[in-house]
């Protein structure tokens, strides 16, 4: 592209400037390095337009500790030819949506500013470049027409180039029930959508709990008690189990830093290790955060021989 300097035009002179505009991204992926080398195989988006100009290649490597170990780039890469294959793929990507953690289930309570986690998989490949009009990874909260762009936040899987995850924190959500809808495209222009509902709590400084799962129920040798909460800071959590007459038989306290959910496992024994007979045992889980907010989760555990 060529332009002229307006100030020099006024004096009767002309000057020509040249600059180059970078084209669309063809691929963004992650690959393991073995003995200083890596191999990348991928399908470029169907809407990609190739030219005779050289491409830019940017590469960086990180070690197991996440520290940058090397980087390099080249402006001399040429795409000599493209192999066109006939692929019978008419399905869009698989989309799984979580809020705050992968223990999330639709309808759970979340923090006031939850982190959106979107896992994607496609047999041919995810369009993580945004090539093609409207072919971004996007999310919509409730009926808001303004999309949350997740494309730049997509991180491809190192183990499987067909997978990846996009994470982005959501702000400005009002307390109450919300839905979030995600749309993603594969490299062959197939798209799919997924939607989940969730509940935003009014104040993160106040402990609130939601779903409680007990499995297996009834149990014989061990039982898991999991519950959903709205906290991200460490919590003091105490599990107390009693007999039906109220006598305490088991107690365990610990500091938990699990975001969005916490779980306990009980082996059906007393605190000092004595085996208990079959029966129904009430439990109370007390949760307290650093602000002094406290709440409790209650339920019944059914033990069989």
PDB file of C-alpha atoms in Angstrom:
ATOM      1  CA  UNK A   1       0.000   0.000   0.000  1.00  0.00           C
ATOM      2  CA  UNK A   2       1.320   3.476  -0.894  1.00  0.00           C
ATOM      3  CA  UNK A   3       0.440   6.846   0.683  1.00  0.00           C
ATOM      4  CA  UNK A   4       1.595  10.439   0.233  1.00  0.00           C
ATOM      5  CA  UNK A   5       2.632  12.947   2.900  1.00  0.00           C
ATOM      6  CA  UNK A   6      -0.038  15.759   2.922  1.00  0.00           C
ATOM      7  CA  UNK A   7       2.476  18.384   4.156  1.00  0.00           C
ATOM      8  CA  UNK A   8       4.743  17.782   1.187  1.00  0.00           C
ATOM      9  CA  UNK A   9       1.806  17.798  -1.214  1.00  0.00           C
ATOM     10  CA  UNK A  10       1.141  21.414  -0.147  1.00  0.00           C
ATOM     11  CA  UNK A  11       4.662  22.367  -1.249  1.00  0.00           C
ATOM     12  CA  UNK A  12       4.321  20.618  -4.526  1.00  0.00           C
ATOM     13  CA  UNK A  13       6.421  17.626  -3.559  1.00  0.00           C
ATOM     14  CA  UNK A  14       5.315  14.034  -3.399  1.00  0.00           C
ATOM     15  CA  UNK A  15       6.691  11.247  -1.263  1.00  0.00           C
ATOM     16  CA  UNK A  16       5.738   7.602  -1.415  1.00  0.00           C
ATOM     17  CA  UNK A  17       5.641   5.423   1.689  1.00  0.00           C
ATOM     18  CA  UNK A  18       5.230   1.680   1.669  1.00  0.00           C
ATOM     19  CA  UNK A  19       4.063  -0.579   4.443  1.00  0.00           C
ATOM     20  CA  UNK A  20       2.863  -4.128   4.715  1.00  0.00           C
ATOM     21  CA  UNK A  21      -0.192  -5.336   6.578  1.00  0.00           C
ATOM     22  CA  UNK A  22      -0.020  -8.710   8.261  1.00  0.00           C
ATOM     23  CA  UNK A  23      -2.534 -11.223   6.946  1.00  0.00           C
ATOM     24  CA  UNK A  24      -4.779 -13.528   8.941  1.00  0.00           C
ATOM     25  CA  UNK A  25      -3.363 -16.168  11.259  1.00  0.00           C
ATOM     26  CA  UNK A  26      -3.259 -19.638   9.716  1.00  0.00           C
ATOM     27  CA  UNK A  27      -2.688 -21.684  12.855  1.00  0.00           C
ATOM     28  CA  UNK A  28      -1.985 -21.446  16.569  1.00  0.00           C
ATOM     29  CA  UNK A  29      -1.095 -24.655  18.364  1.00  0.00           C
ATOM     30  CA  UNK A  30       1.023 -26.334  21.047  1.00  0.00           C
ATOM     31  CA  UNK A  31       3.327 -29.288  20.438  1.00  0.00           C
ATOM     32  CA  UNK A  32       5.749 -31.286  22.626  1.00  0.00           C
ATOM     33  CA  UNK A  33       9.491 -30.863  22.084  1.00  0.00           C
ATOM     34  CA  UNK A  34      11.583 -34.024  22.046  1.00  0.00           C
ATOM     35  CA  UNK A  35      15.377 -33.902  21.783  1.00  0.00           C
ATOM     36  CA  UNK A  36      15.197 -30.278  20.711  1.00  0.00           C
ATOM     37  CA  UNK A  37      12.762 -30.898  17.857  1.00  0.00           C
ATOM     38  CA  UNK A  38       9.006 -30.804  17.340  1.00  0.00           C
ATOM     39  CA  UNK A  39       6.623 -31.765  14.560  1.00  0.00           C
ATOM     40  CA  UNK A  40       3.371 -29.946  13.835  1.00  0.00           C
ATOM     41  CA  UNK A  41       0.532 -31.283  11.704  1.00  0.00           C
ATOM     42  CA  UNK A  42      -2.691 -29.313  11.352  1.00  0.00           C
ATOM     43  CA  UNK A  43      -5.497 -28.292   9.033  1.00  0.00           C
ATOM     44  CA  UNK A  44      -5.719 -24.600   8.174  1.00  0.00           C
ATOM     45  CA  UNK A  45      -9.158 -22.898   8.201  1.00  0.00           C
ATOM     46  CA  UNK A  46     -11.233 -23.386   5.073  1.00  0.00           C
ATOM     47  CA  UNK A  47     -11.637 -19.616   4.612  1.00  0.00           C
ATOM     48  CA  UNK A  48      -7.888 -18.932   4.650  1.00  0.00           C
ATOM     49  CA  UNK A  49      -6.670 -17.070   1.544  1.00  0.00           C
ATOM     50  CA  UNK A  50      -3.080 -17.846   0.552  1.00  0.00           C
ATOM     51  CA  UNK A  51      -0.756 -15.670  -1.507  1.00  0.00           C
ATOM     52  CA  UNK A  52       2.771 -15.845  -2.919  1.00  0.00           C
ATOM     53  CA  UNK A  53       4.080 -13.628  -0.123  1.00  0.00           C
ATOM     54  CA  UNK A  54       6.148 -15.063   2.693  1.00  0.00           C
ATOM     55  CA  UNK A  55       4.488 -15.957   5.989  1.00  0.00           C
ATOM     56  CA  UNK A  56       5.638 -15.169   9.487  1.00  0.00           C
ATOM     57  CA  UNK A  57       6.421 -18.036  11.833  1.00  0.00           C
ATOM     58  CA  UNK A  58       6.655 -17.372  15.577  1.00  0.00           C
ATOM     59  CA  UNK A  59       7.775 -20.137  17.929  1.00  0.00           C
ATOM     60  CA  UNK A  60       8.473 -20.165  21.653  1.00  0.00           C
ATOM     61  CA  UNK A  61       9.157 -22.984  24.099  1.00  0.00           C
ATOM     62  CA  UNK A  62       8.546 -23.243  27.838  1.00  0.00           C
ATOM     63  CA  UNK A  63       9.944 -25.789  30.259  1.00  0.00           C
ATOM     64  CA  UNK A  64       8.020 -27.945  32.727  1.00  0.00           C
ATOM     65  CA  UNK A  65       8.039 -25.088  35.237  1.00  0.00           C
ATOM     66  CA  UNK A  66       6.416 -22.672  32.796  1.00  0.00           C
ATOM     67  CA  UNK A  67       9.642 -20.684  32.259  1.00  0.00           C
ATOM     68  CA  UNK A  68      10.507 -19.445  28.776  1.00  0.00           C
ATOM     69  CA  UNK A  69      13.248 -21.703  27.443  1.00  0.00           C
ATOM     70  CA  UNK A  70      13.595 -20.414  23.893  1.00  0.00           C
ATOM     71  CA  UNK A  71      11.991 -18.333  21.177  1.00  0.00           C
ATOM     72  CA  UNK A  72      12.458 -17.477  17.529  1.00  0.00           C
ATOM     73  CA  UNK A  73      10.745 -16.170  14.431  1.00  0.00           C
ATOM     74  CA  UNK A  74      11.082 -16.111  10.674  1.00  0.00           C
ATOM     75  CA  UNK A  75       9.606 -13.977   7.898  1.00  0.00           C
ATOM     76  CA  UNK A  76      10.780 -16.298   5.135  1.00  0.00           C
ATOM     77  CA  UNK A  77       8.268 -19.134   5.466  1.00  0.00           C
ATOM     78  CA  UNK A  78       6.584 -20.043   2.200  1.00  0.00           C
ATOM     79  CA  UNK A  79       3.479 -22.191   1.807  1.00  0.00           C
ATOM     80  CA  UNK A  80       4.383 -24.022  -1.412  1.00  0.00           C
ATOM     81  CA  UNK A  81       1.261 -26.103  -1.778  1.00  0.00           C
ATOM     82  CA  UNK A  82      -1.859 -27.144   0.046  1.00  0.00           C
ATOM     83  CA  UNK A  83      -3.125 -30.698   0.079  1.00  0.00           C
ATOM     84  CA  UNK A  84      -6.882 -30.676  -0.370  1.00  0.00           C
ATOM     85  CA  UNK A  85      -8.529 -33.710   1.185  1.00  0.00           C
ATOM     86  CA  UNK A  86     -12.133 -34.832   1.157  1.00  0.00           C
ATOM     87  CA  UNK A  87     -13.234 -34.941   4.794  1.00  0.00           C
ATOM     88  CA  UNK A  88     -16.777 -35.901   5.733  1.00  0.00           C
ATOM     89  CA  UNK A  89     -17.029 -33.635   8.752  1.00  0.00           C
ATOM     90  CA  UNK A  90     -20.290 -31.780   9.247  1.00  0.00           C
ATOM     91  CA  UNK A  91     -20.199 -31.634  13.032  1.00  0.00           C
ATOM     92  CA  UNK A  92     -19.121 -28.586  15.006  1.00  0.00           C
ATOM     93  CA  UNK A  93     -16.767 -28.723  18.002  1.00  0.00           C
ATOM     94  CA  UNK A  94     -17.663 -30.437  21.261  1.00  0.00           C
ATOM     95  CA  UNK A  95     -18.177 -27.697  23.863  1.00  0.00           C
ATOM     96  CA  UNK A  96     -18.132 -28.177  27.630  1.00  0.00           C
ATOM     97  CA  UNK A  97     -18.718 -25.146  29.855  1.00  0.00           C
ATOM     98  CA  UNK A  98     -17.660 -24.715  33.474  1.00  0.00           C
ATOM     99  CA  UNK A  99     -17.719 -21.792  35.897  1.00  0.00           C
ATOM    100  CA  UNK A 100     -14.861 -21.408  38.417  1.00  0.00           C
ATOM    101  CA  UNK A 101     -13.769 -25.081  38.288  1.00  0.00           C
ATOM    102  CA  UNK A 102     -14.360 -28.313  36.413  1.00  0.00           C
ATOM    103  CA  UNK A 103     -16.377 -29.628  39.343  1.00  0.00           C
ATOM    104  CA  UNK A 104     -19.077 -27.153  38.256  1.00  0.00           C
ATOM    105  CA  UNK A 105     -22.476 -28.519  37.330  1.00  0.00           C
ATOM    106  CA  UNK A 106     -25.284 -26.606  35.600  1.00  0.00           C
ATOM    107  CA  UNK A 107     -27.260 -24.570  38.123  1.00  0.00           C
ATOM    108  CA  UNK A 108     -24.429 -24.293  40.687  1.00  0.00           C
ATOM    109  CA  UNK A 109     -23.693 -21.122  42.619  1.00  0.00           C
ATOM    110  CA  UNK A 110     -20.516 -19.238  41.666  1.00  0.00           C
ATOM    111  CA  UNK A 111     -18.491 -16.231  42.779  1.00  0.00           C
ATOM    112  CA  UNK A 112     -19.557 -12.688  41.935  1.00  0.00           C
ATOM    113  CA  UNK A 113     -16.859 -12.552  39.233  1.00  0.00           C
ATOM    114  CA  UNK A 114     -16.561 -16.183  38.126  1.00  0.00           C
ATOM    115  CA  UNK A 115     -13.995 -17.593  35.728  1.00  0.00           C
ATOM    116  CA  UNK A 116     -15.482 -19.004  32.540  1.00  0.00           C
ATOM    117  CA  UNK A 117     -13.795 -22.252  31.465  1.00  0.00           C
ATOM    118  CA  UNK A 118     -14.619 -23.647  28.010  1.00  0.00           C
ATOM    119  CA  UNK A 119     -13.168 -26.988  26.886  1.00  0.00           C
ATOM    120  CA  UNK A 120     -13.285 -27.570  23.121  1.00  0.00           C
ATOM    121  CA  UNK A 121     -12.601 -30.576  20.925  1.00  0.00           C
ATOM    122  CA  UNK A 122     -13.029 -31.197  17.224  1.00  0.00           C
ATOM    123  CA  UNK A 123     -11.954 -34.163  15.122  1.00  0.00           C
ATOM    124  CA  UNK A 124     -10.548 -31.931  12.361  1.00  0.00           C
ATOM    125  CA  UNK A 125      -9.407 -28.991  14.453  1.00  0.00           C
ATOM    126  CA  UNK A 126     -10.677 -25.917  16.301  1.00  0.00           C
ATOM    127  CA  UNK A 127     -10.689 -22.602  14.450  1.00  0.00           C
ATOM    128  CA  UNK A 128      -8.673 -20.722  17.077  1.00  0.00           C
ATOM    129  CA  UNK A 129      -7.514 -17.992  14.674  1.00  0.00           C
ATOM    130  CA  UNK A 130     -10.838 -16.257  14.032  1.00  0.00           C
ATOM    131  CA  UNK A 131     -10.379 -16.548  10.255  1.00  0.00           C
ATOM    132  CA  UNK A 132     -13.720 -16.124   8.511  1.00  0.00           C
ATOM    133  CA  UNK A 133     -16.388 -13.525   9.222  1.00  0.00           C
ATOM    134  CA  UNK A 134     -17.920 -14.279  12.622  1.00  0.00           C
ATOM    135  CA  UNK A 135     -15.780 -17.387  13.126  1.00  0.00           C
ATOM    136  CA  UNK A 136     -14.543 -16.497  16.585  1.00  0.00           C
ATOM    137  CA  UNK A 137     -14.916 -18.375  19.844  1.00  0.00           C
ATOM    138  CA  UNK A 138     -17.588 -16.276  21.549  1.00  0.00           C
ATOM    139  CA  UNK A 139     -19.867 -16.287  24.570  1.00  0.00           C
ATOM    140  CA  UNK A 140     -23.092 -14.445  25.393  1.00  0.00           C
ATOM    141  CA  UNK A 141     -24.397 -13.868  28.906  1.00  0.00           C
ATOM    142  CA  UNK A 142     -28.196 -14.042  29.149  1.00  0.00           C
ATOM    143  CA  UNK A 143     -29.786 -12.016  26.311  1.00  0.00           C
ATOM    144  CA  UNK A 144     -26.869  -9.593  25.926  1.00  0.00           C
ATOM    145  CA  UNK A 145     -26.118  -9.134  22.222  1.00  0.00           C
ATOM    146  CA  UNK A 146     -22.527  -8.075  22.926  1.00  0.00           C
ATOM    147  CA  UNK A 147     -20.356 -11.168  22.724  1.00  0.00           C
ATOM    148  CA  UNK A 148     -17.453 -11.986  25.029  1.00  0.00           C
ATOM    149  CA  UNK A 149     -14.554 -12.778  22.684  1.00  0.00           C
ATOM    150  CA  UNK A 150     -12.698 -15.907  23.827  1.00  0.00           C
ATOM    151  CA  UNK A 151     -10.530 -16.403  20.734  1.00  0.00           C
ATOM    152  CA  UNK A 152      -7.427 -14.713  22.144  1.00  0.00           C
ATOM    153  CA  UNK A 153      -7.801 -16.675  25.380  1.00  0.00           C
ATOM    154  CA  UNK A 154      -7.820 -20.097  23.718  1.00  0.00           C
ATOM    155  CA  UNK A 155      -4.929 -22.359  24.722  1.00  0.00           C
ATOM    156  CA  UNK A 156      -4.428 -25.488  22.605  1.00  0.00           C
ATOM    157  CA  UNK A 157      -3.732 -28.777  24.332  1.00  0.00           C
ATOM    158  CA  UNK A 158      -0.126 -29.966  24.304  1.00  0.00           C
ATOM    159  CA  UNK A 159      -1.230 -33.619  24.321  1.00  0.00           C
ATOM    160  CA  UNK A 160      -3.879 -33.382  21.589  1.00  0.00           C
ATOM    161  CA  UNK A 161      -3.905 -30.669  18.916  1.00  0.00           C
ATOM    162  CA  UNK A 162      -7.648 -31.259  18.427  1.00  0.00           C
ATOM    163  CA  UNK A 163      -8.380 -30.023  21.948  1.00  0.00           C
ATOM    164  CA  UNK A 164      -7.999 -26.787  23.836  1.00  0.00           C
ATOM    165  CA  UNK A 165      -9.393 -24.535  26.537  1.00  0.00           C
ATOM    166  CA  UNK A 166     -10.450 -20.899  26.687  1.00  0.00           C
ATOM    167  CA  UNK A 167     -10.583 -19.159  30.077  1.00  0.00           C
ATOM    168  CA  UNK A 168     -11.782 -15.668  30.858  1.00  0.00           C
ATOM    169  CA  UNK A 169     -13.099 -14.014  33.991  1.00  0.00           C
ATOM    170  CA  UNK A 170     -16.578 -12.494  33.845  1.00  0.00           C
ATOM    171  CA  UNK A 171     -17.314  -9.158  35.511  1.00  0.00           C
ATOM    172  CA  UNK A 172     -20.388  -7.066  36.191  1.00  0.00           C
ATOM    173  CA  UNK A 173     -22.869  -9.897  36.745  1.00  0.00           C
ATOM    174  CA  UNK A 174     -25.856  -9.106  38.938  1.00  0.00           C
ATOM    175  CA  UNK A 175     -26.831 -11.483  41.770  1.00  0.00           C
ATOM    176  CA  UNK A 176     -29.240 -14.209  40.679  1.00  0.00           C
ATOM    177  CA  UNK A 177     -29.681 -16.762  37.920  1.00  0.00           C
ATOM    178  CA  UNK A 178     -27.844 -16.340  34.593  1.00  0.00           C
ATOM    179  CA  UNK A 179     -27.174 -18.336  31.462  1.00  0.00           C
ATOM    180  CA  UNK A 180     -24.102 -18.336  29.267  1.00  0.00           C
ATOM    181  CA  UNK A 181     -24.040 -19.514  25.655  1.00  0.00           C
ATOM    182  CA  UNK A 182     -20.810 -20.394  23.844  1.00  0.00           C
ATOM    183  CA  UNK A 183     -20.302 -20.792  20.094  1.00  0.00           C
ATOM    184  CA  UNK A 184     -17.190 -22.219  18.442  1.00  0.00           C
ATOM    185  CA  UNK A 185     -16.181 -23.187  14.889  1.00  0.00           C
ATOM    186  CA  UNK A 186     -13.963 -25.856  13.451  1.00  0.00           C
ATOM    187  CA  UNK A 187     -11.563 -25.303  10.540  1.00  0.00           C
ATOM    188  CA  UNK A 188     -14.154 -26.612   8.045  1.00  0.00           C
ATOM    189  CA  UNK A 189     -16.716 -23.914   8.952  1.00  0.00           C
ATOM    190  CA  UNK A 190     -18.905 -26.160  11.090  1.00  0.00           C
ATOM    191  CA  UNK A 191     -20.092 -24.550  14.310  1.00  0.00           C
ATOM    192  CA  UNK A 192     -21.858 -25.650  17.463  1.00  0.00           C
ATOM    193  CA  UNK A 193     -23.248 -23.988  20.579  1.00  0.00           C
ATOM    194  CA  UNK A 194     -23.683 -24.966  24.215  1.00  0.00           C
ATOM    195  CA  UNK A 195     -25.418 -23.295  27.148  1.00  0.00           C
ATOM    196  CA  UNK A 196     -25.433 -23.653  30.935  1.00  0.00           C
ATOM    197  CA  UNK A 197     -27.154 -21.848  33.784  1.00  0.00           C
ATOM    198  CA  UNK A 198     -25.559 -20.662  37.021  1.00  0.00           C
ATOM    199  CA  UNK A 199     -26.333 -18.563  40.089  1.00  0.00           C
ATOM    200  CA  UNK A 200     -24.249 -15.550  41.102  1.00  0.00           C
ATOM    201  CA  UNK A 201     -24.193 -14.798  44.822  1.00  0.00           C
ATOM    202  CA  UNK A 202     -24.603 -11.266  46.097  1.00  0.00           C
ATOM    203  CA  UNK A 203     -21.490 -11.023  48.258  1.00  0.00           C
ATOM    204  CA  UNK A 204     -18.337 -13.160  48.132  1.00  0.00           C
ATOM    205  CA  UNK A 205     -17.502 -12.276  51.719  1.00  0.00           C
ATOM    206  CA  UNK A 206     -20.565 -14.231  52.854  1.00  0.00           C
ATOM    207  CA  UNK A 207     -20.311 -18.031  52.600  1.00  0.00           C
ATOM    208  CA  UNK A 208     -23.148 -19.566  50.606  1.00  0.00           C
ATOM    209  CA  UNK A 209     -23.593 -23.207  49.676  1.00  0.00           C
ATOM    210  CA  UNK A 210     -25.576 -24.913  46.956  1.00  0.00           C
ATOM    211  CA  UNK A 211     -25.614 -28.456  45.629  1.00  0.00           C
ATOM    212  CA  UNK A 212     -24.766 -31.348  47.983  1.00  0.00           C
ATOM    213  CA  UNK A 213     -23.806 -34.770  46.567  1.00  0.00           C
ATOM    214  CA  UNK A 214     -23.519 -37.971  48.607  1.00  0.00           C
ATOM    215  CA  UNK A 215     -22.174 -41.023  46.765  1.00  0.00           C
ATOM    216  CA  UNK A 216     -22.533 -43.911  46.981  1.00  0.00           C
ATOM    217  CA  UNK A 217     -25.711 -43.785  49.017  1.00  0.00           C
ATOM    218  CA  UNK A 218     -26.193 -46.144  50.781  1.00  0.00           C
ATOM    219  CA  UNK A 219     -22.519 -47.125  51.285  1.00  0.00           C
ATOM    220  CA  UNK A 220     -20.607 -49.996  52.821  1.00  0.00           C
ATOM    221  CA  UNK A 221     -16.906 -49.137  53.153  1.00  0.00           C
ATOM    222  CA  UNK A 222     -16.658 -45.453  52.226  1.00  0.00           C
ATOM    223  CA  UNK A 223     -18.822 -42.488  51.239  1.00  0.00           C
ATOM    224  CA  UNK A 224     -18.035 -39.158  49.548  1.00  0.00           C
ATOM    225  CA  UNK A 225     -19.717 -35.914  50.588  1.00  0.00           C
ATOM    226  CA  UNK A 226     -19.279 -33.062  48.095  1.00  0.00           C
ATOM    227  CA  UNK A 227     -20.861 -29.632  48.190  1.00  0.00           C
ATOM    228  CA  UNK A 228     -20.847 -26.484  46.071  1.00  0.00           C
ATOM    229  CA  UNK A 229     -19.915 -23.063  47.483  1.00  0.00           C
ATOM    230  CA  UNK A 230     -19.108 -19.513  46.358  1.00  0.00           C
ATOM    231  CA  UNK A 231     -15.679 -19.079  47.948  1.00  0.00           C
ATOM    232  CA  UNK A 232     -12.189 -18.851  46.465  1.00  0.00           C
ATOM    233  CA  UNK A 233     -10.149 -18.038  49.595  1.00  0.00           C
ATOM    234  CA  UNK A 234      -9.077 -20.720  52.127  1.00  0.00           C
ATOM    235  CA  UNK A 235     -11.890 -21.965  54.365  1.00  0.00           C
ATOM    236  CA  UNK A 236     -11.925 -23.642  57.768  1.00  0.00           C
ATOM    237  CA  UNK A 237     -14.126 -26.695  57.246  1.00  0.00           C
ATOM    238  CA  UNK A 238     -15.287 -29.164  59.902  1.00  0.00           C
ATOM    239  CA  UNK A 239     -17.139 -32.430  59.300  1.00  0.00           C
ATOM    240  CA  UNK A 240     -19.036 -33.815  62.306  1.00  0.00           C
ATOM    241  CA  UNK A 241     -20.980 -37.102  62.210  1.00  0.00           C
ATOM    242  CA  UNK A 242     -23.329 -38.226  64.954  1.00  0.00           C
ATOM    243  CA  UNK A 243     -25.651 -41.058  65.809  1.00  0.00           C
ATOM    244  CA  UNK A 244     -29.412 -40.521  65.623  1.00  0.00           C
ATOM    245  CA  UNK A 245     -29.465 -39.762  69.370  1.00  0.00           C
ATOM    246  CA  UNK A 246     -27.036 -36.861  68.806  1.00  0.00           C
ATOM    247  CA  UNK A 247     -23.893 -38.482  70.210  1.00  0.00           C
ATOM    248  CA  UNK A 248     -20.808 -37.434  68.216  1.00  0.00           C
ATOM    249  CA  UNK A 249     -18.839 -40.317  66.679  1.00  0.00           C
ATOM    250  CA  UNK A 250     -16.568 -38.617  64.146  1.00  0.00           C
ATOM    251  CA  UNK A 251     -14.987 -35.191  63.587  1.00  0.00           C
ATOM    252  CA  UNK A 252     -12.467 -33.871  61.080  1.00  0.00           C
ATOM    253  CA  UNK A 253     -11.309 -30.263  60.597  1.00  0.00           C
ATOM    254  CA  UNK A 254      -9.066 -28.854  57.875  1.00  0.00           C
ATOM    255  CA  UNK A 255      -8.288 -25.731  55.903  1.00  0.00           C
ATOM    256  CA  UNK A 256      -9.531 -26.038  52.335  1.00  0.00           C
ATOM    257  CA  UNK A 257      -8.574 -23.861  49.370  1.00  0.00           C
ATOM    258  CA  UNK A 258     -10.772 -25.566  46.756  1.00  0.00           C
ATOM    259  CA  UNK A 259     -12.560 -23.103  44.485  1.00  0.00           C
ATOM    260  CA  UNK A 260     -16.295 -23.673  43.982  1.00  0.00           C
ATOM    261  CA  UNK A 261     -16.534 -27.068  45.699  1.00  0.00           C
ATOM    262  CA  UNK A 262     -15.144 -29.191  48.514  1.00  0.00           C
ATOM    263  CA  UNK A 263     -15.489 -32.879  49.340  1.00  0.00           C
ATOM    264  CA  UNK A 264     -14.929 -35.262  52.267  1.00  0.00           C
ATOM    265  CA  UNK A 265     -14.542 -39.021  52.326  1.00  0.00           C
ATOM    266  CA  UNK A 266     -15.616 -41.071  55.347  1.00  0.00           C
ATOM    267  CA  UNK A 267     -14.816 -44.753  55.874  1.00  0.00           C
ATOM    268  CA  UNK A 268     -17.727 -45.469  58.227  1.00  0.00           C
ATOM    269  CA  UNK A 269     -15.550 -45.528  61.359  1.00  0.00           C
ATOM    270  CA  UNK A 270     -15.362 -43.422  64.491  1.00  0.00           C
ATOM    271  CA  UNK A 271     -12.642 -40.810  65.021  1.00  0.00           C
ATOM    272  CA  UNK A 272     -10.543 -43.382  66.896  1.00  0.00           C
ATOM    273  CA  UNK A 273     -10.987 -46.009  64.148  1.00  0.00           C
ATOM    274  CA  UNK A 274     -13.753 -48.236  65.541  1.00  0.00           C
ATOM    275  CA  UNK A 275     -16.053 -49.813  62.962  1.00  0.00           C
ATOM    276  CA  UNK A 276     -19.693 -48.763  63.125  1.00  0.00           C
ATOM    277  CA  UNK A 277     -22.759 -50.938  62.504  1.00  0.00           C
ATOM    278  CA  UNK A 278     -25.233 -50.391  59.700  1.00  0.00           C
ATOM    279  CA  UNK A 279     -27.516 -47.463  60.307  1.00  0.00           C
ATOM    280  CA  UNK A 280     -28.378 -43.845  59.536  1.00  0.00           C
ATOM    281  CA  UNK A 281     -25.842 -41.204  60.601  1.00  0.00           C
ATOM    282  CA  UNK A 282     -26.577 -37.460  60.483  1.00  0.00           C
ATOM    283  CA  UNK A 283     -23.699 -35.160  59.469  1.00  0.00           C
ATOM    284  CA  UNK A 284     -22.986 -31.428  59.657  1.00  0.00           C
ATOM    285  CA  UNK A 285     -20.299 -29.646  57.649  1.00  0.00           C
ATOM    286  CA  UNK A 286     -19.450 -26.219  59.060  1.00  0.00           C
ATOM    287  CA  UNK A 287     -17.739 -23.728  56.741  1.00  0.00           C
ATOM    288  CA  UNK A 288     -16.112 -20.462  57.852  1.00  0.00           C
ATOM    289  CA  UNK A 289     -14.117 -17.952  55.798  1.00  0.00           C
ATOM    290  CA  UNK A 290     -11.571 -15.307  56.771  1.00  0.00           C
ATOM    291  CA  UNK A 291     -14.272 -12.645  57.107  1.00  0.00           C
ATOM    292  CA  UNK A 292     -15.972 -14.570  59.910  1.00  0.00           C
ATOM    293  CA  UNK A 293     -18.923 -15.647  57.766  1.00  0.00           C
ATOM    294  CA  UNK A 294     -20.128 -19.111  58.697  1.00  0.00           C
ATOM    295  CA  UNK A 295     -22.685 -21.557  57.361  1.00  0.00           C
ATOM    296  CA  UNK A 296     -23.466 -25.272  57.587  1.00  0.00           C
ATOM    297  CA  UNK A 297     -24.411 -28.158  55.296  1.00  0.00           C
ATOM    298  CA  UNK A 298     -26.517 -30.975  56.789  1.00  0.00           C
ATOM    299  CA  UNK A 299     -27.577 -34.407  55.622  1.00  0.00           C
ATOM    300  CA  UNK A 300     -27.885 -38.110  56.360  1.00  0.00           C
ATOM    301  CA  UNK A 301     -25.473 -40.965  55.576  1.00  0.00           C
ATOM    302  CA  UNK A 302     -26.861 -44.488  55.222  1.00  0.00           C
ATOM    303  CA  UNK A 303     -24.414 -47.318  56.034  1.00  0.00           C
ATOM    304  CA  UNK A 304     -25.113 -50.943  55.125  1.00  0.00           C
ATOM    305  CA  UNK A 305     -23.194 -54.108  55.992  1.00  0.00           C
TER     306      UNK A 305
END
